[in-house]
Amino acid sequence: MKSATRLSFTIRLRHCLSATIRLGLCVLSLLLGDGTAATAQEAAPIAVIGASVKQSTWQDPVEALGTLRADESVTLSSTLTATIDAINFEDGATVEAGQWLIQLDDDQAQAELRAAQALLGQRQSALDRAQQLQDRNLGVRATLEDNAALVKQSEAEIDAIRASIADHRLTAPFAGTVGLREISVGALVTPGTELVTLDKLDTMKLDFTVPATLLSVLHPGLTLSATTPSYPGETFRAEVATLGTRIDPVSRSLVVRANLDNADGRLLSGMLMEVQLNRPPRHALTVPESALVPDGERQTVWLIEGDEPARVTQREVTIGERREGEVEVTQGLASGDRIVTHGTLKVREGDTVELITENVGEGDIEGVLERQRKATQSQADD
């Protein structure tokens, strides 16, 4: 009975050992299988698109708001009290230099002129008679001198009256365009009354302010572009003509002036313009903006090292200015370094990568990805 019991126990023990061995082999097989798969997965390179760090010509634009002014501008006003006798312009008309625009009533001044001219004639006759007597040694020298002084006095009075008459006629001091007519014949005007505006619009002055910290790079001849909401989509180009001679002590800014050609007369005084001033160009290392990977307050890129196999490592960089599609790198990279521009979210430190293509424009990325997808699908079908 005891022998049978021992035999049964031995058989069960052998079954248990066999099951344990089989279980261990299964576990070992699973472990080996997972390790092989992980190794295969690790060995498979990740497809990315890259670019080379390059040195480019960089211009830092300065943006400002500017106001247009006419090249020459004046408001003609009266210097005396009189009524308007005639008007010689229409609204918005182009006038020539010296053309008379408004005539004030000068009847009284004309009468004074005639009286002064008559008095001059009388005094001139008296001077002639005194001169004749003096020539014959019959006259008094003092009488001749008094008559000569009276003639000069009359001539001076006539000059003053003629100047007053000239004040009754307002003329254009330069060629330009008059504004809207807001006066009528017969209206009474007094000294200081504004009668008409005159602007020279073929060239416009664009004044804008820039920080005084840019004084070292500002000089006449710098190019700029200006836009205005009045003409959407249109850009006006000019050059800096003059720098202001004083810095505002409050805003610490400097007034800069440029001249805009306005032969077609579309630009008007007082118009607001958005100005972009092009600073002198400089050389800078640039990378595509898509290569940047934010990491908290830092900016990093994936640097591609080696060729076969090519691996990536994360590199912290310091960036400068930005422009459309590109960013300036001031520290962390050198010219010629290769970085990942598309696929930055798929890679990890030390991963092997396969460069699908390099240095392609943003507009070509979609085509490259579509060709890669078709190639991958074709390999899977095979």
Tab-separated table of C-alpha atoms in Angstrom, residues 5-309:
chain	number	residue	atom	x	y	z
A	5	THR	CA	1.230	5.703	-2.663
A	6	ARG	CA	4.885	6.587	-3.292
A	7	LEU	CA	4.542	5.642	-6.952
A	8	SER	CA	1.475	7.854	-7.364
A	9	PHE	CA	3.281	10.781	-5.693
A	10	THR	CA	6.294	10.330	-7.952
A	11	ILE	CA	4.122	10.394	-11.083
A	12	ARG	CA	2.359	13.570	-9.974
A	13	LEU	CA	5.694	15.207	-9.173
A	14	ARG	CA	6.996	14.403	-12.647
A	15	HIS	CA	3.865	15.926	-14.213
A	16	CYS	CA	4.320	19.093	-12.155
A	17	LEU	CA	7.980	19.400	-13.122
A	18	SER	CA	7.112	18.905	-16.773
A	19	ALA	CA	4.429	21.591	-16.614
A	20	THR	CA	6.798	23.967	-14.839
A	21	ILE	CA	9.465	23.433	-17.481
A	22	ARG	CA	6.966	24.018	-20.278
A	23	LEU	CA	5.757	27.191	-18.568
A	24	GLY	CA	9.315	28.432	-18.164
A	25	LEU	CA	10.041	27.749	-21.822
A	26	CYS	CA	6.925	29.655	-22.844
A	27	VAL	CA	7.878	32.629	-20.718
A	28	LEU	CA	11.422	32.535	-22.068
A	29	SER	CA	10.069	32.327	-25.593
A	30	LEU	CA	7.839	35.320	-24.994
A	31	LEU	CA	10.698	37.300	-23.509
A	32	LEU	CA	12.963	36.446	-26.392
A	33	GLY	CA	10.240	37.268	-28.880
A	34	ASP	CA	9.565	40.717	-27.304
A	35	GLY	CA	13.270	41.523	-27.229
A	36	THR	CA	13.627	40.611	-30.871
A	37	ALA	CA	10.652	42.790	-31.798
A	38	ALA	CA	12.001	45.687	-29.726
A	39	THR	CA	15.352	45.333	-31.391
A	40	ALA	CA	13.742	45.312	-34.818
A	41	GLN	CA	11.624	48.328	-33.920
A	42	GLU	CA	14.661	50.174	-32.605
A	43	ALA	CA	16.615	49.365	-35.730
A	44	ALA	CA	13.929	50.765	-38.053
A	45	PRO	CA	14.884	54.395	-38.890
A	46	ILE	CA	12.284	57.138	-38.558
A	47	ALA	CA	11.519	59.016	-41.755
A	48	VAL	CA	12.034	62.767	-41.369
A	49	ILE	CA	12.583	65.855	-43.509
A	50	GLY	CA	15.643	67.945	-42.761
A	51	ALA	CA	17.373	71.189	-43.631
A	52	SER	CA	20.831	72.671	-43.396
A	53	VAL	CA	21.659	75.653	-41.234
A	54	LYS	CA	22.622	78.417	-43.638
A	55	GLN	CA	23.991	81.922	-43.477
A	56	SER	CA	21.591	84.437	-44.979
A	57	THR	CA	21.367	88.159	-45.512
A	58	TRP	CA	19.038	89.497	-42.841
A	59	GLN	CA	17.301	92.834	-42.555
A	60	ASP	CA	15.594	93.885	-39.360
A	61	PRO	CA	12.586	96.005	-40.327
A	62	VAL	CA	11.484	98.862	-38.089
A	63	GLU	CA	7.738	99.451	-38.043
A	64	ALA	CA	6.236	102.857	-37.350
A	65	LEU	CA	3.196	104.998	-38.015
A	66	GLY	CA	3.637	108.079	-40.177
A	67	THR	CA	1.612	111.069	-41.336
A	68	LEU	CA	1.664	112.598	-44.797
A	69	ARG	CA	2.191	116.286	-45.419
A	70	ALA	CA	2.236	118.229	-48.637
A	71	ASP	CA	5.630	119.260	-49.945
A	72	GLU	CA	4.436	122.870	-49.700
A	73	SER	CA	1.275	123.964	-47.931
A	74	VAL	CA	-0.228	127.336	-47.084
A	75	THR	CA	-3.517	128.881	-46.044
A	76	LEU	CA	-4.063	132.282	-47.647
A	77	SER	CA	-5.793	134.831	-45.419
A	78	SER	CA	-6.649	138.514	-45.537
A	79	THR	CA	-4.442	141.180	-43.987
A	80	LEU	CA	-7.098	143.889	-44.019
A	81	THR	CA	-10.827	144.486	-43.738
A	82	ALA	CA	-12.648	144.503	-47.072
A	83	THR	CA	-15.308	142.778	-49.108
A	84	ILE	CA	-14.578	140.112	-51.719
A	85	ASP	CA	-14.857	141.592	-55.197
A	86	ALA	CA	-13.936	138.564	-57.381
A	87	ILE	CA	-12.852	134.920	-57.120
A	88	ASN	CA	-10.609	133.363	-59.752
A	89	PHE	CA	-10.519	129.624	-58.936
A	90	GLU	CA	-12.718	126.539	-58.670
A	91	ASP	CA	-12.759	123.830	-56.031
A	92	GLY	CA	-9.683	121.606	-56.265
A	93	ALA	CA	-8.248	123.461	-59.268
A	94	THR	CA	-4.586	123.425	-60.198
A	95	VAL	CA	-3.108	126.923	-60.266
A	96	GLU	CA	0.209	128.392	-61.373
A	97	ALA	CA	2.638	130.374	-59.263
A	98	GLY	CA	1.651	134.062	-59.261
A	99	GLN	CA	-1.923	133.441	-60.454
A	100	TRP	CA	-4.386	135.719	-58.649
A	101	LEU	CA	-7.056	133.861	-56.706
A	102	ILE	CA	-9.131	136.437	-54.788
A	103	GLN	CA	-9.693	140.141	-55.422
A	104	LEU	CA	-10.830	142.338	-52.524
A	105	ASP	CA	-12.620	145.642	-53.036
A	106	ASP	CA	-9.883	148.288	-53.491
A	107	ASP	CA	-11.909	151.300	-54.686
A	108	GLN	CA	-10.825	153.433	-51.749
A	109	ALA	CA	-7.174	152.506	-52.196
A	110	GLN	CA	-7.384	153.301	-55.907
A	111	ALA	CA	-8.849	156.736	-55.106
A	112	GLU	CA	-6.061	157.386	-52.618
A	113	LEU	CA	-3.568	156.402	-55.290
A	114	ARG	CA	-5.011	158.900	-57.778
A	115	ALA	CA	-4.942	161.667	-55.172
A	116	ALA	CA	-1.349	160.866	-54.281
A	117	GLN	CA	-0.358	160.836	-57.940
A	118	ALA	CA	-1.979	164.261	-58.460
A	119	LEU	CA	-0.157	165.650	-55.444
A	120	LEU	CA	3.080	164.213	-56.778
A	121	GLY	CA	2.518	165.976	-60.075
A	122	GLN	CA	1.947	169.285	-58.286
A	123	ARG	CA	5.059	168.904	-56.182
A	124	GLN	CA	7.115	167.831	-59.179
A	125	SER	CA	6.075	171.033	-61.017
A	126	ALA	CA	7.074	173.128	-58.014
A	127	LEU	CA	10.435	171.364	-57.939
A	128	ASP	CA	10.972	172.029	-61.655
A	129	ARG	CA	10.285	175.772	-61.223
A	130	ALA	CA	12.603	175.963	-58.241
A	131	GLN	CA	15.295	174.195	-60.229
A	132	GLN	CA	14.938	176.666	-63.106
A	133	LEU	CA	15.248	179.617	-60.766
A	134	GLN	CA	18.258	178.037	-59.125
A	135	ASP	CA	19.894	177.509	-62.496
A	136	ARG	CA	19.569	181.256	-63.185
A	137	ASN	CA	20.741	182.148	-59.706
A	138	LEU	CA	17.363	183.687	-58.936
A	139	GLY	CA	16.050	181.109	-56.465
A	140	VAL	CA	16.811	180.136	-52.909
A	141	ARG	CA	18.695	176.908	-52.389
A	142	ALA	CA	16.527	175.982	-49.400
A	143	THR	CA	13.333	176.234	-51.469
A	144	LEU	CA	14.739	173.804	-54.037
A	145	GLU	CA	15.646	171.291	-51.338
A	146	ASP	CA	12.202	171.570	-49.688
A	147	ASN	CA	10.451	170.901	-52.994
A	148	ALA	CA	12.713	167.890	-53.682
A	149	ALA	CA	11.874	166.460	-50.247
A	150	LEU	CA	8.150	166.892	-50.917
A	151	VAL	CA	8.461	165.004	-54.217
A	152	LYS	CA	10.206	162.119	-52.503
A	153	GLN	CA	7.521	162.110	-49.818
A	154	SER	CA	4.786	161.829	-52.441
A	155	GLU	CA	6.640	159.013	-54.199
A	156	ALA	CA	6.884	157.119	-50.915
A	157	GLU	CA	3.160	157.606	-50.244
A	158	ILE	CA	2.344	156.260	-53.703
A	159	ASP	CA	4.517	153.177	-53.063
A	160	ALA	CA	2.663	152.562	-49.791
A	161	ILE	CA	-0.730	152.874	-51.498
A	162	ARG	CA	0.313	150.501	-54.272
A	163	ALA	CA	1.462	147.991	-51.648
A	164	SER	CA	-1.940	148.315	-50.002
A	165	ILE	CA	-3.614	147.741	-53.365
A	166	ALA	CA	-1.488	144.627	-53.843
A	167	ASP	CA	-2.781	143.341	-50.499
A	168	HIS	CA	-6.271	143.464	-51.989
A	169	ARG	CA	-5.312	140.780	-54.522
A	170	LEU	CA	-4.280	137.346	-53.189
A	171	THR	CA	-2.022	135.366	-55.527
A	172	ALA	CA	-0.635	131.815	-55.434
A	173	PRO	CA	2.901	131.808	-53.949
A	174	PHE	CA	3.666	128.520	-55.740
A	175	ALA	CA	2.059	126.143	-58.196
A	176	GLY	CA	-0.294	123.694	-56.554
A	177	THR	CA	-3.851	122.631	-55.892
A	178	VAL	CA	-6.406	124.809	-54.119
A	179	GLY	CA	-8.847	123.395	-51.641
A	180	LEU	CA	-12.601	123.721	-51.364
A	181	ARG	CA	-14.004	127.209	-51.879
A	182	GLU	CA	-15.900	128.293	-48.776
A	183	ILE	CA	-16.250	132.012	-49.545
A	184	SER	CA	-18.448	134.041	-51.867
A	185	VAL	CA	-18.294	137.360	-53.660
A	186	GLY	CA	-19.509	140.183	-51.401
A	187	ALA	CA	-18.454	138.525	-48.149
A	188	LEU	CA	-16.741	140.798	-45.627
A	189	VAL	CA	-13.340	139.575	-44.468
A	190	THR	CA	-11.128	140.809	-41.665
A	191	PRO	CA	-7.406	140.347	-40.955
A	192	GLY	CA	-6.669	136.661	-40.286
A	193	THR	CA	-9.755	135.350	-42.077
A	194	GLU	CA	-8.791	132.098	-43.875
A	195	LEU	CA	-9.766	132.364	-47.520
A	196	VAL	CA	-8.275	129.399	-49.406
A	197	THR	CA	-5.785	126.574	-48.921
A	198	LEU	CA	-3.034	125.765	-51.406
A	199	ASP	CA	-1.007	122.524	-51.417
A	200	LYS	CA	1.824	121.279	-53.604
A	201	LEU	CA	0.950	117.604	-53.922
A	202	ASP	CA	3.325	116.226	-56.563
A	203	THR	CA	5.672	115.209	-53.737
A	204	MET	CA	4.552	114.270	-50.221
A	205	LYS	CA	6.517	114.414	-46.990
A	206	LEU	CA	6.126	111.316	-44.806
A	207	ASP	CA	7.062	111.992	-41.176
A	208	PHE	CA	7.361	109.147	-38.654
A	209	THR	CA	9.172	108.538	-35.372
A	210	VAL	CA	11.672	105.808	-34.480
A	211	PRO	CA	13.409	105.021	-31.168
A	212	ALA	CA	16.552	107.035	-30.544
A	213	THR	CA	18.413	103.743	-29.915
A	214	LEU	CA	18.467	103.258	-33.705
A	215	LEU	CA	20.255	106.539	-34.325
A	216	SER	CA	23.537	104.765	-35.102
A	217	VAL	CA	22.045	102.885	-38.072
A	218	LEU	CA	19.828	105.640	-39.454
A	219	HIS	CA	21.015	107.733	-42.362
A	220	PRO	CA	19.551	109.349	-45.489
A	221	GLY	CA	19.111	106.829	-48.269
A	222	LEU	CA	17.679	103.958	-46.219
A	223	THR	CA	14.817	102.342	-48.111
A	224	LEU	CA	11.329	102.013	-46.711
A	225	SER	CA	7.902	100.845	-47.744
A	226	ALA	CA	4.611	102.383	-46.677
A	227	THR	CA	1.004	101.218	-46.855
A	228	THR	CA	-2.290	102.900	-46.107
A	229	PRO	CA	-5.805	101.563	-45.505
A	230	SER	CA	-6.999	103.959	-48.204
A	231	TYR	CA	-5.316	101.793	-50.866
A	232	PRO	CA	-5.336	98.181	-49.576
A	233	GLY	CA	-2.732	95.886	-51.062
A	234	GLU	CA	-0.647	98.717	-52.529
A	235	THR	CA	2.863	99.545	-51.332
A	236	PHE	CA	4.569	102.912	-51.716
A	237	ARG	CA	8.367	102.898	-51.675
A	238	ALA	CA	10.723	105.738	-50.798
A	239	GLU	CA	14.029	106.596	-49.142
A	240	VAL	CA	14.848	108.443	-45.948
A	241	ALA	CA	15.501	112.088	-46.872
A	242	THR	CA	16.167	113.835	-43.561
A	243	LEU	CA	16.678	113.023	-39.884
A	244	GLY	CA	15.330	115.308	-37.191
A	245	THR	CA	17.821	117.349	-35.204
A	246	ARG	CA	16.157	116.841	-31.817
A	247	ILE	CA	15.180	113.815	-29.751
A	248	ASP	CA	11.918	114.032	-27.857
A	249	PRO	CA	12.851	114.009	-24.137
A	250	VAL	CA	9.595	112.245	-23.209
A	251	SER	CA	9.293	109.493	-25.797
A	252	ARG	CA	13.050	109.299	-26.577
A	253	SER	CA	12.201	109.149	-30.245
A	254	LEU	CA	13.478	110.869	-33.374
A	255	VAL	CA	11.446	112.249	-36.272
A	256	VAL	CA	12.454	110.832	-39.668
A	257	ARG	CA	11.233	112.266	-42.970
A	258	ALA	CA	10.921	110.594	-46.371
A	259	ASN	CA	9.650	111.971	-49.664
A	260	LEU	CA	6.999	110.023	-51.589
A	261	ASP	CA	6.345	110.626	-55.266
A	262	ASN	CA	2.716	111.594	-55.806
A	263	ALA	CA	2.520	112.501	-59.479
A	264	ASP	CA	-0.990	111.035	-59.712
A	265	GLY	CA	-2.188	113.063	-56.722
A	266	ARG	CA	-3.761	110.145	-54.864
A	267	LEU	CA	-1.986	110.793	-51.562
A	268	LEU	CA	-3.366	113.623	-49.452
A	269	SER	CA	-2.155	115.601	-46.462
A	270	GLY	CA	-2.976	114.101	-43.080
A	271	MET	CA	-3.204	110.529	-44.381
A	272	LEU	CA	-2.032	107.843	-41.931
A	273	MET	CA	0.564	105.380	-43.259
A	274	GLU	CA	2.150	102.239	-41.833
A	275	VAL	CA	5.887	102.451	-42.418
A	276	GLN	CA	8.411	99.619	-42.564
A	277	LEU	CA	11.958	100.945	-42.499
A	278	ASN	CA	14.629	98.564	-43.793
A	279	ARG	CA	17.724	98.660	-41.599
A	280	PRO	CA	21.147	97.918	-43.156
A	281	PRO	CA	21.469	94.200	-44.035
A	282	ARG	CA	23.613	91.854	-41.957
A	283	HIS	CA	24.613	88.180	-42.056
A	284	ALA	CA	22.834	85.704	-39.774
A	285	LEU	CA	22.432	81.947	-39.324
A	286	THR	CA	18.863	80.964	-40.170
A	287	VAL	CA	16.763	77.814	-39.885
A	288	PRO	CA	13.183	77.024	-40.928
A	289	GLU	CA	10.741	78.034	-38.233
A	290	SER	CA	9.232	74.540	-38.282
A	291	ALA	CA	12.486	73.127	-36.829
A	292	LEU	CA	11.969	74.799	-33.448
A	293	VAL	CA	10.717	72.597	-30.608
A	294	PRO	CA	9.641	74.623	-27.552
A	295	ASP	CA	10.757	73.137	-24.236
A	296	GLY	CA	9.378	75.318	-21.492
A	297	GLU	CA	11.087	78.673	-21.852
A	298	ARG	CA	13.809	77.172	-24.027
A	299	GLN	CA	13.944	76.575	-27.758
A	300	THR	CA	15.501	73.370	-29.042
A	301	VAL	CA	16.082	71.622	-32.361
A	302	TRP	CA	16.808	68.035	-33.339
A	303	LEU	CA	20.359	67.921	-34.661
A	304	ILE	CA	21.165	65.157	-37.184
A	305	GLU	CA	24.620	63.652	-36.610
A	306	GLY	CA	26.433	61.080	-38.723
A	307	ASP	CA	25.433	59.559	-42.028
A	308	GLU	CA	24.981	55.786	-41.719
A	309	PRO	CA	23.234	55.521	-39.449
